[in-house]
Amino acid sequence: MKSHLSLQKVSSAYRQQQVLQDIDLDIFGDEILCVLGPSGSGKSTVLKSIAGLQPISSGRIELNGTVLNDVGVHQPPQQRGIGLIFQDYALFPHLRVVDNIAFSGQANASEVAKLIELLGLQGLEQRFPHEISGGQQQRVAIARAMAYQPAFLLMDEPFSNIDQQTRWPLIRELHDIFRAQKIGVVFVTHSIDEAFYLADRVAILDQGRVLQCSVPESLYRQPNNLAVAEFLDLGLCFEILSRQADTLQTVLGEMKVVETIPDDHSHVFITSEQLTVAESVDGFKIIQKQRLAHGISYHVSNHQHSMRLTLAVDQDFAVGTVLNVQIKPHKPWSLSA
Ligand code: ADP
Ligand code: MG
């Protein structure tokens, strides 16, 4: 049976300050779940709560039906069967790689050798942490956590101290390892790219609340509120200025819709593939332009409205150009503020 970690209405506070509010999350042992959110949103506190390093003020945490936290119950961290990996690796500096991995005493010599091979650490067994690179140190930290045979691995911004060139091959490799070993992983990042690459499901955290938790494609196509759409910066949200039966008015003009949009939905969400953009004499003028890894971001404005448009790299326009922006006919996705 696959492992199941369940957070039910978990709240947490530092002194008087509420940091997590009614967090509901279900995580299964064969998936990688990412908690994605800006700095200060409470990501580390979620992991510390699951690991038992941070008391919760209300709610319940269960692992495979066993209560880890509830009113009057707080299982100590070492009895939870959960491994925690920090961004700074936290290896024992005076222990060689092999002894760091074997530290728990729960893996025998052949299991430690298997972990060394699995994480690609052969040849480094006798080195001390300061004699290997950051990426290698993170591999050792993961091997050490896996030696405890935890039901889940929790990783707090595990790649943030690793340079770009090392990071992506490492993420790809870890993805395959976690898949093959069927280890449940909860990892935390503020990087949208890392979240969308590594995770089966992504929970968007903002000010201590989960705004949406779904597979990456749904977040991308169907953000359920304005904060998610804006945080992910994947498309454009246009306010619905007025509506009739099958027509919406937005700053881009009229939009025909094939389905009625709920009354409480105030915006339509459009991805850049759903727009046609062409140079024109009338429309939105480019005020600023910024190159991104995946496209070009423009700040555009007409007499009444300004917005940010992210277009593909081949849609390269100069600052000052006026663009006519039209929505291609499609079934729009609407959302609430
Ligand atoms: P994240 O990991 O998303 O950056 P954290 O979970 O570390 O966020 O922090 C969430 C909030 O809790 C922040 O406002 C932070 O200032 C506060 N916080 C974190 N740790 C402590 C602490 N030990 N004492 C008091 N406040 C804290
Ligand atoms: Mg943090």
mmCIF file of C-alpha atoms and ligand atoms in Angstrom:
data_model
loop_
_atom_site.group_PDB
_atom_site.id
_atom_site.type_symbol
_atom_site.label_atom_id
_atom_site.label_comp_id
_atom_site.label_asym_id
_atom_site.label_seq_id
_atom_site.Cartn_x
_atom_site.Cartn_y
_atom_site.Cartn_z
ATOM 1 C CA MET A 1 0.000 0.000 0.000
ATOM 2 C CA LYS A 2 1.396 3.399 -0.821
ATOM 3 C CA SER A 3 2.212 5.820 1.968
ATOM 4 C CA HIS A 4 -0.135 8.702 2.642
ATOM 5 C CA LEU A 5 0.725 11.890 4.452
ATOM 6 C CA SER A 6 -2.233 14.030 5.326
ATOM 7 C CA LEU A 7 -2.415 17.596 6.641
ATOM 8 C CA GLN A 8 -5.864 18.613 7.811
ATOM 9 C CA LYS A 9 -6.580 22.256 8.595
ATOM 10 C CA VAL A 10 -3.063 22.780 9.920
ATOM 11 C CA SER A 11 -2.350 26.200 11.396
ATOM 12 C CA SER A 12 0.866 27.380 12.946
ATOM 13 C CA ALA A 13 2.088 30.556 14.622
ATOM 14 C CA TYR A 14 5.348 32.070 15.809
ATOM 15 C CA ARG A 15 4.425 33.772 19.071
ATOM 16 C CA GLN A 16 1.317 35.793 18.139
ATOM 17 C CA GLN A 17 1.978 35.841 14.391
ATOM 18 C CA GLN A 18 -0.143 33.391 12.399
ATOM 19 C CA VAL A 19 2.114 31.808 9.735
ATOM 20 C CA LEU A 20 0.077 28.853 8.386
ATOM 21 C CA GLN A 21 -3.688 28.943 8.091
ATOM 22 C CA ASP A 22 -5.870 25.882 7.572
ATOM 23 C CA ILE A 23 -3.492 23.992 5.335
ATOM 24 C CA ASP A 24 -5.088 20.924 3.747
ATOM 25 C CA LEU A 25 -2.716 18.703 1.774
ATOM 26 C CA ASP A 26 -2.723 15.008 0.889
ATOM 27 C CA ILE A 27 0.543 13.608 -0.351
ATOM 28 C CA PHE A 28 1.034 10.048 -1.571
ATOM 29 C CA GLY A 29 4.150 7.904 -1.428
ATOM 30 C CA ASP A 30 4.639 7.664 -5.173
ATOM 31 C CA GLU A 31 4.509 11.334 -6.015
ATOM 32 C CA ILE A 32 6.611 14.460 -5.878
ATOM 33 C CA LEU A 33 4.685 17.385 -4.471
ATOM 34 C CA CYS A 34 6.124 20.863 -4.609
ATOM 35 C CA VAL A 35 5.156 23.664 -2.266
ATOM 36 C CA LEU A 36 5.786 26.784 -4.316
ATOM 37 C CA GLY A 37 5.528 30.304 -2.982
ATOM 38 C CA PRO A 38 7.317 33.593 -2.489
ATOM 39 C CA SER A 39 9.809 34.123 0.295
ATOM 40 C CA GLY A 40 8.070 34.392 3.663
ATOM 41 C CA SER A 41 4.919 32.573 2.501
ATOM 42 C CA GLY A 42 5.430 29.796 5.070
ATOM 43 C CA LYS A 43 7.064 27.049 2.963
ATOM 44 C CA SER A 44 9.745 26.113 5.493
ATOM 45 C CA THR A 45 7.161 26.182 8.267
ATOM 46 C CA VAL A 46 5.055 23.613 6.359
ATOM 47 C CA LEU A 47 8.042 21.258 6.186
ATOM 48 C CA LYS A 48 9.055 21.869 9.811
ATOM 49 C CA SER A 49 5.495 21.121 10.910
ATOM 50 C CA ILE A 50 5.469 17.821 9.007
ATOM 51 C CA ALA A 51 8.897 16.923 10.401
ATOM 52 C CA GLY A 52 7.828 17.770 13.968
ATOM 53 C CA LEU A 53 10.302 20.636 14.351
ATOM 54 C CA GLN A 54 7.593 23.274 14.630
ATOM 55 C CA PRO A 55 4.524 22.857 16.839
ATOM 56 C CA ILE A 56 1.183 23.416 15.177
ATOM 57 C CA SER A 57 -1.516 25.491 16.830
ATOM 58 C CA SER A 58 -4.456 23.560 15.401
ATOM 59 C CA GLY A 59 -5.279 20.861 12.876
ATOM 60 C CA ARG A 60 -3.998 17.347 12.441
ATOM 61 C CA ILE A 61 -1.127 15.609 10.659
ATOM 62 C CA GLU A 62 -1.292 11.886 9.901
ATOM 63 C CA LEU A 63 1.064 9.430 8.274
ATOM 64 C CA ASN A 64 -0.516 6.187 7.080
ATOM 65 C CA GLY A 65 -3.331 6.636 9.566
ATOM 66 C CA THR A 66 -0.983 7.252 12.524
ATOM 67 C CA VAL A 67 -1.460 10.641 14.157
ATOM 68 C CA LEU A 68 1.724 12.711 14.212
ATOM 69 C CA ASN A 69 0.043 15.879 15.475
ATOM 70 C CA ASP A 70 -3.338 16.517 16.996
ATOM 71 C CA VAL A 71 -4.718 18.085 20.162
ATOM 72 C CA GLY A 72 -2.320 16.880 22.851
ATOM 73 C CA VAL A 73 -0.273 14.743 20.427
ATOM 74 C CA HIS A 74 3.172 15.670 19.147
ATOM 75 C CA GLN A 75 5.296 12.785 17.918
ATOM 76 C CA PRO A 76 8.993 13.671 18.202
ATOM 77 C CA PRO A 77 10.842 14.202 14.881
ATOM 78 C CA GLN A 78 12.980 11.058 15.124
ATOM 79 C CA GLN A 79 9.902 8.835 15.456
ATOM 80 C CA ARG A 80 8.072 10.185 12.406
ATOM 81 C CA GLY A 81 9.741 8.196 9.638
ATOM 82 C CA ILE A 82 10.283 11.375 7.647
ATOM 83 C CA GLY A 83 13.601 12.672 6.275
ATOM 84 C CA LEU A 84 14.352 16.375 6.084
ATOM 85 C CA ILE A 85 16.952 17.906 3.769
ATOM 86 C CA PHE A 86 17.947 21.542 4.097
ATOM 87 C CA GLN A 87 19.316 23.968 1.551
ATOM 88 C CA ASP A 88 22.663 24.097 3.355
ATOM 89 C CA TYR A 89 22.991 20.249 3.406
ATOM 90 C CA ALA A 90 23.916 20.186 7.129
ATOM 91 C CA LEU A 91 26.451 17.368 6.731
ATOM 92 C CA PHE A 92 28.689 16.395 9.637
ATOM 93 C CA PRO A 93 31.940 18.199 8.758
ATOM 94 C CA HIS A 94 34.183 15.784 10.676
ATOM 95 C CA LEU A 95 32.733 12.663 8.994
ATOM 96 C CA ARG A 96 33.761 11.271 5.599
ATOM 97 C CA VAL A 97 31.099 10.912 2.881
ATOM 98 C CA VAL A 98 30.579 7.210 3.604
ATOM 99 C CA ASP A 99 30.245 7.816 7.347
ATOM 100 C CA ASN A 100 27.830 10.676 6.837
ATOM 101 C CA ILE A 101 25.622 8.338 4.802
ATOM 102 C CA ALA A 102 25.967 5.467 7.296
ATOM 103 C CA PHE A 103 25.382 7.737 10.295
ATOM 104 C CA SER A 104 21.865 6.520 11.078
ATOM 105 C CA GLY A 105 23.126 2.995 11.647
ATOM 106 C CA GLN A 106 19.978 1.835 9.897
ATOM 107 C CA ALA A 107 21.623 0.912 6.592
ATOM 108 C CA ASN A 108 24.169 -1.919 6.453
ATOM 109 C CA ALA A 109 27.393 -1.671 4.427
ATOM 110 C CA SER A 110 25.859 -3.050 1.252
ATOM 111 C CA GLU A 111 22.870 -0.685 1.496
ATOM 112 C CA VAL A 112 25.238 2.249 1.973
ATOM 113 C CA ALA A 113 27.202 1.093 -1.089
ATOM 114 C CA LYS A 114 23.949 0.958 -3.074
ATOM 115 C CA LEU A 115 23.069 4.508 -2.020
ATOM 116 C CA ILE A 116 26.544 5.709 -3.018
ATOM 117 C CA GLU A 117 26.042 4.184 -6.448
ATOM 118 C CA LEU A 118 22.457 5.431 -6.770
ATOM 119 C CA LEU A 119 23.494 9.013 -6.040
ATOM 120 C CA GLY A 120 26.614 8.805 -8.228
ATOM 121 C CA LEU A 121 29.090 9.299 -5.384
ATOM 122 C CA GLN A 122 31.520 6.499 -6.232
ATOM 123 C CA GLY A 123 35.131 7.541 -5.684
ATOM 124 C CA LEU A 124 34.189 10.225 -3.146
ATOM 125 C CA GLU A 125 33.522 7.871 -0.214
ATOM 126 C CA GLN A 126 36.609 8.852 1.766
ATOM 127 C CA ARG A 127 36.393 12.609 1.261
ATOM 128 C CA PHE A 128 35.221 15.085 3.869
ATOM 129 C CA PRO A 129 32.295 17.432 3.064
ATOM 130 C CA HIS A 130 34.618 20.415 2.506
ATOM 131 C CA GLU A 131 36.485 18.384 -0.168
ATOM 132 C CA ILE A 132 33.462 17.975 -2.479
ATOM 133 C CA SER A 133 31.282 20.418 -4.445
ATOM 134 C CA GLY A 134 27.916 21.825 -3.367
ATOM 135 C CA GLY A 135 26.038 19.540 -5.753
ATOM 136 C CA GLN A 136 27.919 16.528 -4.399
ATOM 137 C CA GLN A 137 27.224 17.612 -0.824
ATOM 138 C CA GLN A 138 23.524 17.740 -1.626
ATOM 139 C CA ARG A 139 23.738 14.207 -3.081
ATOM 140 C CA VAL A 140 25.357 13.040 0.183
ATOM 141 C CA ALA A 141 22.613 14.737 2.207
ATOM 142 C CA ILE A 142 19.961 12.949 0.125
ATOM 143 C CA ALA A 143 21.741 9.580 0.440
ATOM 144 C CA ARG A 144 22.022 10.109 4.207
ATOM 145 C CA ALA A 145 18.296 10.881 4.468
ATOM 146 C CA MET A 146 17.409 7.866 2.298
ATOM 147 C CA ALA A 147 19.482 5.587 4.563
ATOM 148 C CA TYR A 148 16.793 6.040 7.214
ATOM 149 C CA GLN A 149 14.316 4.539 4.714
ATOM 150 C CA PRO A 150 11.822 7.305 5.397
ATOM 151 C CA ALA A 151 8.264 7.123 4.094
ATOM 152 C CA PHE A 152 8.709 10.666 2.785
ATOM 153 C CA LEU A 153 11.596 12.955 2.020
ATOM 154 C CA LEU A 154 11.117 16.639 2.714
ATOM 155 C CA MET A 155 13.475 19.002 0.910
ATOM 156 C CA ASP A 156 13.729 22.702 1.711
ATOM 157 C CA GLU A 157 14.976 24.708 -1.299
ATOM 158 C CA PRO A 158 17.480 21.914 -1.991
ATOM 159 C CA PHE A 159 18.931 23.455 -5.147
ATOM 160 C CA SER A 160 19.210 27.105 -4.208
ATOM 161 C CA ASN A 161 22.929 26.937 -3.354
ATOM 162 C CA ILE A 162 23.816 24.976 -6.492
ATOM 163 C CA ASP A 163 24.966 26.736 -9.648
ATOM 164 C CA GLN A 164 22.758 26.655 -12.762
ATOM 165 C CA GLN A 165 25.058 24.335 -14.749
ATOM 166 C CA THR A 166 25.001 21.677 -12.019
ATOM 167 C CA ARG A 167 21.419 22.252 -10.951
ATOM 168 C CA TRP A 168 19.464 21.036 -13.974
ATOM 169 C CA PRO A 169 21.331 17.761 -14.547
ATOM 170 C CA LEU A 170 21.037 17.081 -10.787
ATOM 171 C CA ILE A 171 17.292 17.806 -10.778
ATOM 172 C CA ARG A 172 16.770 15.523 -13.798
ATOM 173 C CA GLU A 173 18.733 12.733 -12.150
ATOM 174 C CA LEU A 174 16.949 13.062 -8.804
ATOM 175 C CA HIS A 175 13.601 13.060 -10.555
ATOM 176 C CA ASP A 176 14.448 9.676 -12.096
ATOM 177 C CA ILE A 177 15.818 8.309 -8.805
ATOM 178 C CA PHE A 178 12.739 9.308 -6.780
ATOM 179 C CA ARG A 179 10.514 7.838 -9.500
ATOM 180 C CA ALA A 180 12.399 4.557 -9.684
ATOM 181 C CA GLN A 181 12.642 4.196 -5.891
ATOM 182 C CA LYS A 182 8.985 5.229 -5.426
ATOM 183 C CA ILE A 183 9.883 7.669 -2.682
ATOM 184 C CA GLY A 184 7.313 10.272 -1.766
ATOM 185 C CA VAL A 185 8.872 13.720 -1.853
ATOM 186 C CA VAL A 186 7.656 17.081 -0.632
ATOM 187 C CA PHE A 187 9.959 19.800 -1.803
ATOM 188 C CA VAL A 188 9.836 23.502 -1.343
ATOM 189 C CA THR A 189 11.021 26.139 -3.756
ATOM 190 C CA HIS A 190 10.350 29.699 -4.827
ATOM 191 C CA SER A 191 11.419 28.765 -8.383
ATOM 192 C CA ILE A 192 8.516 28.213 -10.777
ATOM 193 C CA ASP A 193 10.848 26.402 -13.202
ATOM 194 C CA GLU A 194 12.012 23.894 -10.592
ATOM 195 C CA ALA A 195 8.451 23.298 -9.407
ATOM 196 C CA PHE A 196 7.057 22.695 -12.869
ATOM 197 C CA TYR A 197 9.959 20.512 -13.882
ATOM 198 C CA LEU A 198 10.178 18.211 -10.887
ATOM 199 C CA ALA A 199 6.688 18.028 -9.416
ATOM 200 C CA ASP A 200 3.712 15.803 -10.153
ATOM 201 C CA ARG A 201 1.555 18.294 -8.293
ATOM 202 C CA VAL A 202 2.229 21.827 -7.160
ATOM 203 C CA ALA A 203 0.675 23.566 -4.141
ATOM 204 C CA ILE A 204 0.830 27.348 -4.406
ATOM 205 C CA LEU A 205 1.357 28.892 -0.988
ATOM 206 C CA ASP A 206 0.744 32.561 -0.290
ATOM 207 C CA GLN A 207 0.683 34.171 3.153
ATOM 208 C CA GLY A 208 0.307 30.829 4.847
ATOM 209 C CA ARG A 209 -2.579 29.582 2.736
ATOM 210 C CA VAL A 210 -2.729 27.048 -0.089
ATOM 211 C CA LEU A 211 -4.267 28.937 -3.007
ATOM 212 C CA GLN A 212 -4.394 25.954 -5.358
ATOM 213 C CA CYS A 213 -2.943 22.457 -5.483
ATOM 214 C CA SER A 214 -3.016 20.684 -8.821
ATOM 215 C CA VAL A 215 -1.013 19.111 -11.606
ATOM 216 C CA PRO A 216 1.176 21.680 -13.404
ATOM 217 C CA GLU A 217 -0.952 21.637 -16.591
ATOM 218 C CA SER A 218 -4.073 22.694 -14.649
ATOM 219 C CA LEU A 219 -2.225 25.477 -12.893
ATOM 220 C CA TYR A 220 -1.003 26.666 -16.240
ATOM 221 C CA ARG A 221 -4.339 26.419 -18.056
ATOM 222 C CA GLN A 222 -6.799 26.887 -15.248
ATOM 223 C CA PRO A 223 -5.500 28.997 -12.354
ATOM 224 C CA ASN A 224 -8.386 29.286 -9.903
ATOM 225 C CA ASN A 225 -7.830 32.847 -8.821
ATOM 226 C CA LEU A 226 -6.025 36.015 -9.760
ATOM 227 C CA ALA A 227 -3.214 35.599 -7.206
ATOM 228 C CA VAL A 228 -2.206 32.212 -8.689
ATOM 229 C CA ALA A 229 -2.271 33.520 -12.247
ATOM 230 C CA GLU A 230 -0.210 36.559 -11.329
ATOM 231 C CA PHE A 231 2.280 34.665 -9.180
ATOM 232 C CA LEU A 232 2.934 32.122 -11.944
ATOM 233 C CA ASP A 233 3.181 34.901 -14.522
ATOM 234 C CA LEU A 234 2.057 32.510 -17.225
ATOM 235 C CA GLY A 235 -0.525 34.577 -19.014
ATOM 236 C CA LEU A 236 -2.689 37.605 -18.819
ATOM 237 C CA CYS A 237 -5.731 38.334 -16.745
ATOM 238 C CA PHE A 238 -8.166 40.835 -18.138
ATOM 239 C CA GLU A 239 -10.866 42.362 -16.062
ATOM 240 C CA ILE A 240 -14.360 41.764 -17.414
ATOM 241 C CA LEU A 241 -15.620 45.312 -17.898
ATOM 242 C CA SER A 242 -19.157 44.293 -18.799
ATOM 243 C CA ARG A 243 -20.995 41.194 -19.972
ATOM 244 C CA GLN A 244 -23.980 40.258 -22.086
ATOM 245 C CA ALA A 245 -25.261 36.782 -22.905
ATOM 246 C CA ASP A 246 -22.410 35.593 -25.109
ATOM 247 C CA THR A 247 -20.114 38.613 -25.162
ATOM 248 C CA LEU A 248 -17.598 39.993 -22.691
ATOM 249 C CA GLN A 249 -16.034 43.440 -22.854
ATOM 250 C CA THR A 250 -12.356 43.596 -21.895
ATOM 251 C CA VAL A 251 -9.605 46.130 -22.549
ATOM 252 C CA LEU A 252 -8.867 44.148 -25.710
ATOM 253 C CA GLY A 253 -12.417 44.682 -26.913
ATOM 254 C CA GLU A 254 -15.218 42.195 -27.309
ATOM 255 C CA MET A 255 -14.800 38.524 -26.639
ATOM 256 C CA LYS A 256 -17.357 35.949 -27.725
ATOM 257 C CA VAL A 257 -17.849 33.152 -25.239
ATOM 258 C CA VAL A 258 -19.382 29.760 -25.804
ATOM 259 C CA GLU A 259 -20.337 29.164 -22.178
ATOM 260 C CA THR A 260 -21.816 31.459 -19.559
ATOM 261 C CA ILE A 261 -19.193 32.754 -17.160
ATOM 262 C CA PRO A 262 -20.149 32.580 -13.463
ATOM 263 C CA ASP A 263 -21.315 35.929 -12.071
ATOM 264 C CA ASP A 264 -18.637 35.992 -9.372
ATOM 265 C CA HIS A 265 -15.839 35.601 -11.921
ATOM 266 C CA SER A 266 -14.310 38.995 -12.509
ATOM 267 C CA HIS A 267 -11.442 38.214 -14.907
ATOM 268 C CA VAL A 268 -10.624 36.143 -17.980
ATOM 269 C CA PHE A 269 -7.299 34.389 -18.216
ATOM 270 C CA ILE A 270 -5.494 34.153 -21.522
ATOM 271 C CA THR A 271 -2.186 32.530 -22.377
ATOM 272 C CA SER A 272 0.072 34.197 -24.926
ATOM 273 C CA GLU A 273 -0.671 31.435 -27.480
ATOM 274 C CA GLN A 274 -4.240 32.660 -27.513
ATOM 275 C CA LEU A 275 -3.243 36.146 -28.649
ATOM 276 C CA THR A 276 -2.351 37.503 -32.051
ATOM 277 C CA VAL A 277 0.026 40.414 -31.889
ATOM 278 C CA ALA A 278 1.029 42.585 -34.838
ATOM 279 C CA GLU A 279 2.568 46.006 -35.458
ATOM 280 C CA SER A 280 -0.081 48.611 -35.988
ATOM 281 C CA VAL A 281 -0.778 52.346 -35.913
ATOM 282 C CA ASP A 282 -3.302 52.024 -33.125
ATOM 283 C CA GLY A 283 -3.227 49.910 -29.970
ATOM 284 C CA PHE A 284 -0.754 49.267 -27.165
ATOM 285 C CA LYS A 285 2.605 51.033 -27.194
ATOM 286 C CA ILE A 286 5.691 49.225 -25.871
ATOM 287 C CA ILE A 287 7.055 51.209 -22.913
ATOM 288 C CA GLN A 288 9.640 48.715 -21.664
ATOM 289 C CA LYS A 289 11.079 45.428 -22.790
ATOM 290 C CA GLN A 290 12.891 42.705 -20.888
ATOM 291 C CA ARG A 291 14.449 39.507 -22.206
ATOM 292 C CA LEU A 292 13.652 36.357 -20.238
ATOM 293 C CA ALA A 293 14.935 32.816 -20.684
ATOM 294 C CA HIS A 294 11.634 31.682 -22.224
ATOM 295 C CA GLY A 295 10.485 34.802 -24.065
ATOM 296 C CA ILE A 296 10.323 38.565 -24.051
ATOM 297 C CA SER A 297 8.322 40.477 -21.513
ATOM 298 C CA TYR A 298 6.832 43.791 -22.660
ATOM 299 C CA HIS A 299 5.239 46.502 -20.603
ATOM 300 C CA VAL A 300 2.626 47.992 -22.932
ATOM 301 C CA SER A 301 0.089 50.744 -22.557
ATOM 302 C CA ASN A 302 -2.743 52.364 -24.501
ATOM 303 C CA HIS A 303 -4.523 55.529 -23.400
ATOM 304 C CA GLN A 304 -6.481 53.764 -20.673
ATOM 305 C CA HIS A 305 -4.712 50.591 -19.634
ATOM 306 C CA SER A 306 -1.262 49.182 -19.174
ATOM 307 C CA MET A 307 -0.272 45.530 -18.874
ATOM 308 C CA ARG A 308 2.581 43.095 -19.166
ATOM 309 C CA LEU A 309 2.719 40.825 -22.216
ATOM 310 C CA THR A 310 5.121 37.904 -22.383
ATOM 311 C CA LEU A 311 5.646 36.744 -25.946
ATOM 312 C CA ALA A 312 7.797 34.118 -27.636
ATOM 313 C CA VAL A 313 11.421 35.053 -28.420
ATOM 314 C CA ASP A 314 10.667 35.351 -32.140
ATOM 315 C CA GLN A 315 8.132 38.108 -31.437
ATOM 316 C CA ASP A 316 10.848 40.670 -30.962
ATOM 317 C CA PHE A 317 9.580 44.279 -31.178
ATOM 318 C CA ALA A 318 11.417 47.511 -30.397
ATOM 319 C CA VAL A 319 10.440 49.822 -27.541
ATOM 320 C CA GLY A 320 8.031 52.434 -28.929
ATOM 321 C CA THR A 321 6.366 50.034 -31.371
ATOM 322 C CA VAL A 322 2.567 50.073 -31.292
ATOM 323 C CA LEU A 323 0.939 46.646 -31.168
ATOM 324 C CA ASN A 324 -2.515 45.539 -32.096
ATOM 325 C CA VAL A 325 -3.422 42.779 -29.652
ATOM 326 C CA GLN A 326 -6.343 40.459 -30.424
ATOM 327 C CA ILE A 327 -7.687 37.394 -28.721
ATOM 328 C CA LYS A 328 -8.001 34.369 -31.007
ATOM 329 C CA PRO A 329 -11.404 32.707 -30.793
ATOM 330 C CA HIS A 330 -11.270 30.084 -28.028
ATOM 331 C CA LYS A 331 -13.149 28.885 -24.993
ATOM 332 C CA PRO A 332 -11.969 31.285 -22.315
ATOM 333 C CA TRP A 333 -11.046 30.420 -18.735
ATOM 334 C CA SER A 334 -12.492 32.805 -16.181
ATOM 335 C CA LEU A 335 -11.626 33.250 -12.536
ATOM 336 C CA SER A 336 -12.377 35.240 -9.424
ATOM 337 C CA ALA A 337 -10.278 37.987 -7.891
HETATM 338 P P1 ADP B 1 9.426 30.680 3.581
HETATM 339 O O1 ADP B 1 10.138 29.392 3.855
HETATM 340 O O2 ADP B 1 8.298 30.556 2.611
HETATM 341 O O3 ADP B 1 10.345 31.787 3.185
HETATM 342 P P2 ADP B 1 8.956 30.669 6.449
HETATM 343 O O4 ADP B 1 8.138 29.459 6.710
HETATM 344 O O5 ADP B 1 10.409 30.572 6.778
HETATM 345 O O6 ADP B 1 8.719 31.151 4.949
HETATM 346 O O7 ADP B 1 8.393 31.900 7.272
HETATM 347 C C1 ADP B 1 7.052 32.267 7.225
HETATM 348 C C2 ADP B 1 6.823 33.463 8.156
HETATM 349 O O8 ADP B 1 7.166 33.117 9.485
HETATM 350 C C3 ADP B 1 7.679 34.681 7.814
HETATM 351 O O9 ADP B 1 6.886 35.805 8.000
HETATM 352 C C4 ADP B 1 8.805 34.617 8.805
HETATM 353 O O10 ADP B 1 9.254 35.903 9.108
HETATM 354 C C5 ADP B 1 8.149 33.983 10.018
HETATM 355 N N1 ADP B 1 9.117 33.168 10.788
HETATM 356 C C6 ADP B 1 9.839 32.126 10.311
HETATM 357 N N2 ADP B 1 10.611 31.594 11.275
HETATM 358 C C7 ADP B 1 10.371 32.317 12.407
HETATM 359 C C8 ADP B 1 10.849 32.251 13.765
HETATM 360 N N3 ADP B 1 11.740 31.312 14.150
HETATM 361 N N4 ADP B 1 10.361 33.172 14.641
HETATM 362 C C9 ADP B 1 9.453 34.083 14.260
HETATM 363 N N5 ADP B 1 8.953 34.198 13.010
HETATM 364 C C10 ADP B 1 9.400 33.337 12.097
HETATM 365 MG MG MG B 2 12.168 28.898 3.662
#
